[in-house]
mmCIF file of C-alpha atoms in Angstrom:
data_model
loop_
_atom_site.group_PDB
_atom_site.id
_atom_site.type_symbol
_atom_site.label_atom_id
_atom_site.label_comp_id
_atom_site.label_asym_id
_atom_site.label_seq_id
_atom_site.Cartn_x
_atom_site.Cartn_y
_atom_site.Cartn_z
ATOM 1 C CA UNK A 593 7.480 -13.554 -12.321
ATOM 2 C CA UNK A 594 4.836 -12.160 -10.138
ATOM 3 C CA UNK A 595 3.489 -8.890 -11.848
ATOM 4 C CA UNK A 596 0.483 -6.588 -11.707
ATOM 5 C CA UNK A 597 -0.370 -4.139 -14.393
ATOM 6 C CA UNK A 598 -3.002 -1.425 -14.082
ATOM 7 C CA UNK A 599 -4.703 0.379 -16.883
ATOM 8 C CA UNK A 600 -7.874 2.451 -17.550
ATOM 9 C CA UNK A 601 -6.769 5.773 -15.860
ATOM 10 C CA UNK A 602 -7.434 9.052 -17.554
ATOM 11 C CA UNK A 603 -9.184 12.376 -17.316
ATOM 12 C CA UNK A 604 -12.824 12.386 -16.223
ATOM 13 C CA UNK A 605 -15.243 15.184 -15.291
ATOM 14 C CA UNK A 606 -16.596 15.435 -11.764
ATOM 15 C CA UNK A 607 -19.567 13.099 -11.408
ATOM 16 C CA UNK A 608 -18.206 10.802 -14.004
ATOM 17 C CA UNK A 609 -17.376 7.173 -13.910
ATOM 18 C CA UNK A 610 -14.286 5.127 -14.685
ATOM 19 C CA UNK A 611 -13.129 1.445 -14.461
ATOM 20 C CA UNK A 612 -9.698 0.582 -13.659
ATOM 21 C CA UNK A 613 -8.237 -2.880 -14.523
ATOM 22 C CA UNK A 614 -5.401 -4.742 -13.079
ATOM 23 C CA UNK A 615 -3.859 -7.712 -14.895
ATOM 24 C CA UNK A 616 -2.198 -10.338 -12.692
ATOM 25 C CA UNK A 617 0.428 -12.641 -13.926
ATOM 26 C CA UNK A 618 2.752 -15.234 -12.173
ATOM 27 C CA UNK A 619 0.097 -16.203 -9.639
ATOM 28 C CA UNK A 620 -3.662 -17.052 -9.349
ATOM 29 C CA UNK A 621 -5.653 -13.971 -8.509
ATOM 30 C CA UNK A 622 -8.437 -15.858 -6.720
ATOM 31 C CA UNK A 623 -5.899 -17.311 -4.067
ATOM 32 C CA UNK A 624 -5.096 -13.882 -2.748
ATOM 33 C CA UNK A 625 -6.556 -10.843 -1.052
ATOM 34 C CA UNK A 626 -6.168 -7.876 -3.342
ATOM 35 C CA UNK A 627 -6.260 -4.179 -2.394
ATOM 36 C CA UNK A 628 -6.491 -0.921 -4.295
ATOM 37 C CA UNK A 629 -4.392 1.980 -2.808
ATOM 38 C CA UNK A 630 -4.169 5.531 -4.146
ATOM 39 C CA UNK A 631 -1.701 8.283 -3.816
ATOM 40 C CA UNK A 632 -2.820 11.930 -4.577
ATOM 41 C CA UNK A 633 -0.135 14.060 -6.256
ATOM 42 C CA UNK A 634 2.725 14.843 -3.720
ATOM 43 C CA UNK A 635 0.764 13.121 -0.952
ATOM 44 C CA UNK A 636 0.891 9.979 1.150
ATOM 45 C CA UNK A 637 -0.650 6.534 0.577
ATOM 46 C CA UNK A 638 -4.382 5.944 1.098
ATOM 47 C CA UNK A 639 -6.032 2.440 1.251
ATOM 48 C CA UNK A 640 -9.165 2.434 -1.003
ATOM 49 C CA UNK A 641 -10.619 -1.037 -0.839
ATOM 50 C CA UNK A 642 -10.116 -4.795 -0.820
ATOM 51 C CA UNK A 643 -11.457 -8.038 -2.093
ATOM 52 C CA UNK A 644 -10.866 -11.170 -0.030
ATOM 53 C CA UNK A 645 -9.697 -14.416 -1.498
ATOM 54 C CA UNK A 646 -11.638 -17.546 -2.351
ATOM 55 C CA UNK A 647 -11.544 -18.645 1.287
ATOM 56 C CA UNK A 648 -13.010 -15.404 2.241
ATOM 57 C CA UNK A 649 -15.730 -15.696 -0.471
ATOM 58 C CA UNK A 650 -14.315 -12.699 -2.227
ATOM 59 C CA UNK A 651 -16.125 -10.179 0.168
ATOM 60 C CA UNK A 652 -15.136 -6.555 -0.038
ATOM 61 C CA UNK A 653 -14.269 -3.706 2.322
ATOM 62 C CA UNK A 654 -13.893 0.014 1.605
ATOM 63 C CA UNK A 655 -12.609 3.268 2.950
ATOM 64 C CA UNK A 656 -15.270 5.583 4.129
ATOM 65 C CA UNK A 657 -14.249 8.134 1.579
ATOM 66 C CA UNK A 658 -15.308 5.883 -1.319
ATOM 67 C CA UNK A 659 -17.886 3.510 0.127
ATOM 68 C CA UNK A 660 -21.095 3.420 -1.956
ATOM 69 C CA UNK A 661 -19.175 5.025 -4.920
ATOM 70 C CA UNK A 662 -16.358 2.523 -5.772
ATOM 71 C CA UNK A 663 -16.622 -1.263 -6.186
ATOM 72 C CA UNK A 664 -13.877 -3.892 -6.318
ATOM 73 C CA UNK A 665 -14.474 -6.869 -8.402
ATOM 74 C CA UNK A 666 -12.730 -9.794 -10.179
ATOM 75 C CA UNK A 667 -12.877 -11.538 -13.508
ATOM 76 C CA UNK A 668 -11.739 -15.073 -12.347
ATOM 77 C CA UNK A 669 -11.288 -16.566 -15.795
ATOM 78 C CA UNK A 670 -8.939 -13.695 -17.016
ATOM 79 C CA UNK A 671 -7.189 -13.163 -13.749
ATOM 80 C CA UNK A 672 -8.176 -9.510 -13.724
ATOM 81 C CA UNK A 673 -9.046 -7.237 -10.860
ATOM 82 C CA UNK A 674 -11.280 -4.121 -11.336
ATOM 83 C CA UNK A 675 -12.035 -0.880 -9.610
ATOM 84 C CA UNK A 676 -15.297 0.549 -10.654
ATOM 85 C CA UNK A 677 -15.395 4.228 -9.783
ATOM 86 C CA UNK A 678 -18.782 6.347 -9.846
ATOM 87 C CA UNK A 679 -19.615 9.809 -8.886
ATOM 88 C CA UNK A 680 -16.006 10.834 -9.051
ATOM 89 C CA UNK A 681 -14.884 13.916 -7.291
ATOM 90 C CA UNK A 682 -11.911 16.135 -7.735
ATOM 91 C CA UNK A 683 -10.424 14.804 -4.423
ATOM 92 C CA UNK A 684 -10.339 11.329 -6.208
ATOM 93 C CA UNK A 685 -7.520 12.501 -8.408
ATOM 94 C CA UNK A 686 -4.674 10.190 -7.628
ATOM 95 C CA UNK A 687 -2.390 7.476 -8.862
ATOM 96 C CA UNK A 688 -4.109 4.157 -8.197
ATOM 97 C CA UNK A 689 -2.175 0.954 -7.311
ATOM 98 C CA UNK A 690 -3.286 -2.571 -7.468
ATOM 99 C CA UNK A 691 -1.641 -4.485 -4.646
ATOM 100 C CA UNK A 692 -1.457 -8.210 -3.756
ATOM 101 C CA UNK A 693 -1.916 -8.939 -0.146
ATOM 102 C CA UNK A 694 -0.754 -12.584 0.938
ATOM 103 C CA UNK A 695 -2.599 -13.709 4.182
ATOM 104 C CA UNK A 696 -3.932 -10.178 4.660
ATOM 105 C CA UNK A 697 -0.569 -9.324 6.441
ATOM 106 C CA UNK A 698 1.336 -7.391 3.923
ATOM 107 C CA UNK A 699 1.244 -5.820 0.351
ATOM 108 C CA UNK A 700 4.068 -7.676 -1.276
ATOM 109 C CA UNK A 701 3.549 -6.752 -4.896
ATOM 110 C CA UNK A 702 2.451 -3.555 -6.370
ATOM 111 C CA UNK A 703 1.631 -2.468 -9.826
ATOM 112 C CA UNK A 704 3.203 0.654 -11.412
ATOM 113 C CA UNK A 705 -0.029 2.690 -10.918
ATOM 114 C CA UNK A 706 -2.616 4.229 -13.274
ATOM 115 C CA UNK A 707 -3.364 7.935 -12.929
ATOM 116 C CA UNK A 708 -6.912 9.265 -12.539
ATOM 117 C CA UNK A 709 -7.607 12.963 -12.929
ATOM 118 C CA UNK A 710 -10.927 14.284 -12.028
ATOM 119 C CA UNK A 711 -11.320 17.873 -13.438
ATOM 120 C CA UNK A 712 -13.682 19.990 -15.423
ATOM 121 C CA UNK B 516 -6.574 3.469 13.757
ATOM 122 C CA UNK B 517 -4.479 6.336 13.330
ATOM 123 C CA UNK B 518 -0.705 5.938 12.687
ATOM 124 C CA UNK B 519 1.551 8.872 13.466
ATOM 125 C CA UNK B 520 5.042 8.647 12.063
ATOM 126 C CA UNK B 521 7.950 10.693 13.087
ATOM 127 C CA UNK B 522 9.887 12.439 12.075
ATOM 128 C CA UNK B 523 8.196 13.490 8.905
ATOM 129 C CA UNK B 524 11.628 14.456 7.536
ATOM 130 C CA UNK B 525 15.126 13.317 8.272
ATOM 131 C CA UNK B 526 18.453 14.224 6.876
ATOM 132 C CA UNK B 527 21.264 11.627 7.357
ATOM 133 C CA UNK B 528 24.526 10.465 5.835
ATOM 134 C CA UNK B 529 25.593 7.279 4.323
ATOM 135 C CA UNK B 530 26.647 4.883 7.044
ATOM 136 C CA UNK B 531 24.289 6.541 9.744
ATOM 137 C CA UNK B 532 21.980 4.533 11.925
ATOM 138 C CA UNK B 533 18.470 5.743 11.189
ATOM 139 C CA UNK B 534 15.255 5.151 13.271
ATOM 140 C CA UNK B 535 11.710 5.910 12.266
ATOM 141 C CA UNK B 536 8.836 5.617 14.677
ATOM 142 C CA UNK B 537 5.227 4.743 13.936
ATOM 143 C CA UNK B 538 2.821 5.185 16.840
ATOM 144 C CA UNK B 539 -0.624 3.423 16.656
ATOM 145 C CA UNK B 540 -3.694 5.028 18.187
ATOM 146 C CA UNK B 541 -4.643 1.512 19.369
ATOM 147 C CA UNK B 542 -3.352 -2.007 19.266
ATOM 148 C CA UNK B 543 -2.805 -3.584 15.800
ATOM 149 C CA UNK B 544 -2.113 -7.112 17.127
ATOM 150 C CA UNK B 545 1.412 -6.925 15.498
ATOM 151 C CA UNK B 546 -0.091 -6.469 11.934
ATOM 152 C CA UNK B 547 2.251 -3.585 10.991
ATOM 153 C CA UNK B 548 4.270 -3.340 7.746
ATOM 154 C CA UNK B 549 7.000 -0.893 6.492
ATOM 155 C CA UNK B 550 7.482 0.127 2.922
ATOM 156 C CA UNK B 551 9.765 2.568 1.189
ATOM 157 C CA UNK B 552 9.018 4.474 -1.993
ATOM 158 C CA UNK B 553 11.301 6.239 -4.421
ATOM 159 C CA UNK B 554 10.127 9.052 -6.588
ATOM 160 C CA UNK B 555 7.989 7.874 -9.543
ATOM 161 C CA UNK B 556 7.990 4.315 -8.304
ATOM 162 C CA UNK B 557 5.584 2.091 -6.449
ATOM 163 C CA UNK B 558 6.189 1.306 -2.805
ATOM 164 C CA UNK B 559 8.295 -1.659 -1.916
ATOM 165 C CA UNK B 560 7.705 -3.952 1.054
ATOM 166 C CA UNK B 561 10.527 -4.088 3.638
ATOM 167 C CA UNK B 562 9.059 -5.564 6.772
ATOM 168 C CA UNK B 563 5.756 -7.112 7.836
ATOM 169 C CA UNK B 564 4.168 -8.408 10.969
ATOM 170 C CA UNK B 565 6.304 -5.930 12.966
ATOM 171 C CA UNK B 566 9.674 -7.621 12.485
ATOM 172 C CA UNK B 567 9.608 -10.062 9.651
ATOM 173 C CA UNK B 568 12.105 -9.103 6.837
ATOM 174 C CA UNK B 569 10.523 -9.495 3.358
ATOM 175 C CA UNK B 570 12.452 -11.889 1.132
ATOM 176 C CA UNK B 571 15.278 -10.111 -0.584
ATOM 177 C CA UNK B 572 15.452 -7.108 1.689
ATOM 178 C CA UNK B 573 18.912 -6.485 3.198
ATOM 179 C CA UNK B 574 19.390 -7.380 6.806
ATOM 180 C CA UNK B 575 20.301 -3.766 7.661
ATOM 181 C CA UNK B 576 16.510 -3.221 7.878
ATOM 182 C CA UNK B 577 14.824 -4.359 11.143
ATOM 183 C CA UNK B 578 11.566 -3.683 12.935
ATOM 184 C CA UNK B 579 10.538 -3.695 16.599
ATOM 185 C CA UNK B 580 7.740 -2.683 18.914
ATOM 186 C CA UNK B 581 7.142 -1.386 22.349
ATOM 187 C CA UNK B 582 3.511 -1.232 23.228
ATOM 188 C CA UNK B 583 1.843 0.580 20.275
ATOM 189 C CA UNK B 584 5.082 2.307 19.121
ATOM 190 C CA UNK B 585 6.598 0.577 16.248
ATOM 191 C CA UNK B 586 10.166 1.244 15.010
ATOM 192 C CA UNK B 587 12.030 0.732 11.774
ATOM 193 C CA UNK B 588 15.744 0.861 12.061
ATOM 194 C CA UNK B 589 18.286 1.056 9.232
ATOM 195 C CA UNK B 590 21.734 -0.006 10.870
ATOM 196 C CA UNK B 591 23.918 1.659 8.264
ATOM 197 C CA UNK B 592 22.131 3.864 5.762
ATOM 198 C CA UNK B 593 23.082 3.189 1.961
ATOM 199 C CA UNK B 594 22.667 5.439 -1.047
ATOM 200 C CA UNK B 595 19.847 3.370 -2.207
ATOM 201 C CA UNK B 596 17.907 3.917 0.999
ATOM 202 C CA UNK B 597 17.234 7.454 0.431
ATOM 203 C CA UNK B 598 13.374 7.432 -0.055
ATOM 204 C CA UNK B 599 10.176 8.015 1.670
ATOM 205 C CA UNK B 600 9.121 5.532 4.315
ATOM 206 C CA UNK B 601 5.574 4.415 5.252
ATOM 207 C CA UNK B 602 4.096 2.252 7.948
ATOM 208 C CA UNK B 603 0.765 0.510 7.409
ATOM 209 C CA UNK B 604 -1.519 -1.284 9.797
ATOM 210 C CA UNK B 605 -3.407 -4.438 8.389
ATOM 211 C CA UNK B 606 -5.274 -5.379 11.535
ATOM 212 C CA UNK B 607 -8.543 -3.597 11.214
ATOM 213 C CA UNK B 608 -10.573 -1.720 8.843
ATOM 214 C CA UNK B 609 -10.193 0.681 7.349
ATOM 215 C CA UNK B 610 -6.546 -0.118 6.825
ATOM 216 C CA UNK B 611 -4.421 2.936 7.289
ATOM 217 C CA UNK B 612 -1.000 4.264 6.550
ATOM 218 C CA UNK B 613 1.306 6.552 8.305
ATOM 219 C CA UNK B 614 1.833 10.041 6.937
ATOM 220 C CA UNK B 615 5.451 9.139 5.726
ATOM 221 C CA UNK B 616 9.017 9.885 6.589
ATOM 222 C CA UNK B 617 11.275 11.290 3.890
ATOM 223 C CA UNK B 618 14.978 10.328 4.279
ATOM 224 C CA UNK B 619 17.168 12.700 2.485
ATOM 225 C CA UNK B 620 20.980 12.959 2.116
ATOM 226 C CA UNK B 621 22.656 15.320 4.518
#
């Protein structure tokens, strides 16, 4: 069964850092584009960032709101995806989803999300 | 690319035909997907590449396009379809979502 499980969320002060993890099972992470998508409380969906697959040399793309602060990376041996978040701001408070994106055409598998709260 | 969904709220009855529109500010080369999300759950893929039904999704869901206006149609609304619906363009960066359409029971 294809599954994504996020972890690492929590309460962090403004200016702080956090690393989210996404454990993939049922498929090989390196063969897929992978995205992070977030949803602020009571709001809609916002794309955060992407890492391409092995064919795309695992290159990355980011939303303007997080570029320079967030980094998407992979641990190939452990089939894990990460989102490294620095200089966190209150507006980064959201539920963060890890998402599989076959052929970059669709988000066909979503994790359950991990909640990040940025507050003093 | 901005995606403008309409309506933002829709009240309908079981058995109704429902149409949700997503207008793109520029061309997306057909790379548009639809999802629905129930409270407390992750979004679920319904349709991708404008009109391709995701495996396992009921055939009452369909997608179409006219120019840069994309449409999601539910031919006969079922109780499990009450949710919030989002479109997403995957053609160019930054990827973007529509603002959402909440479908509630009349």
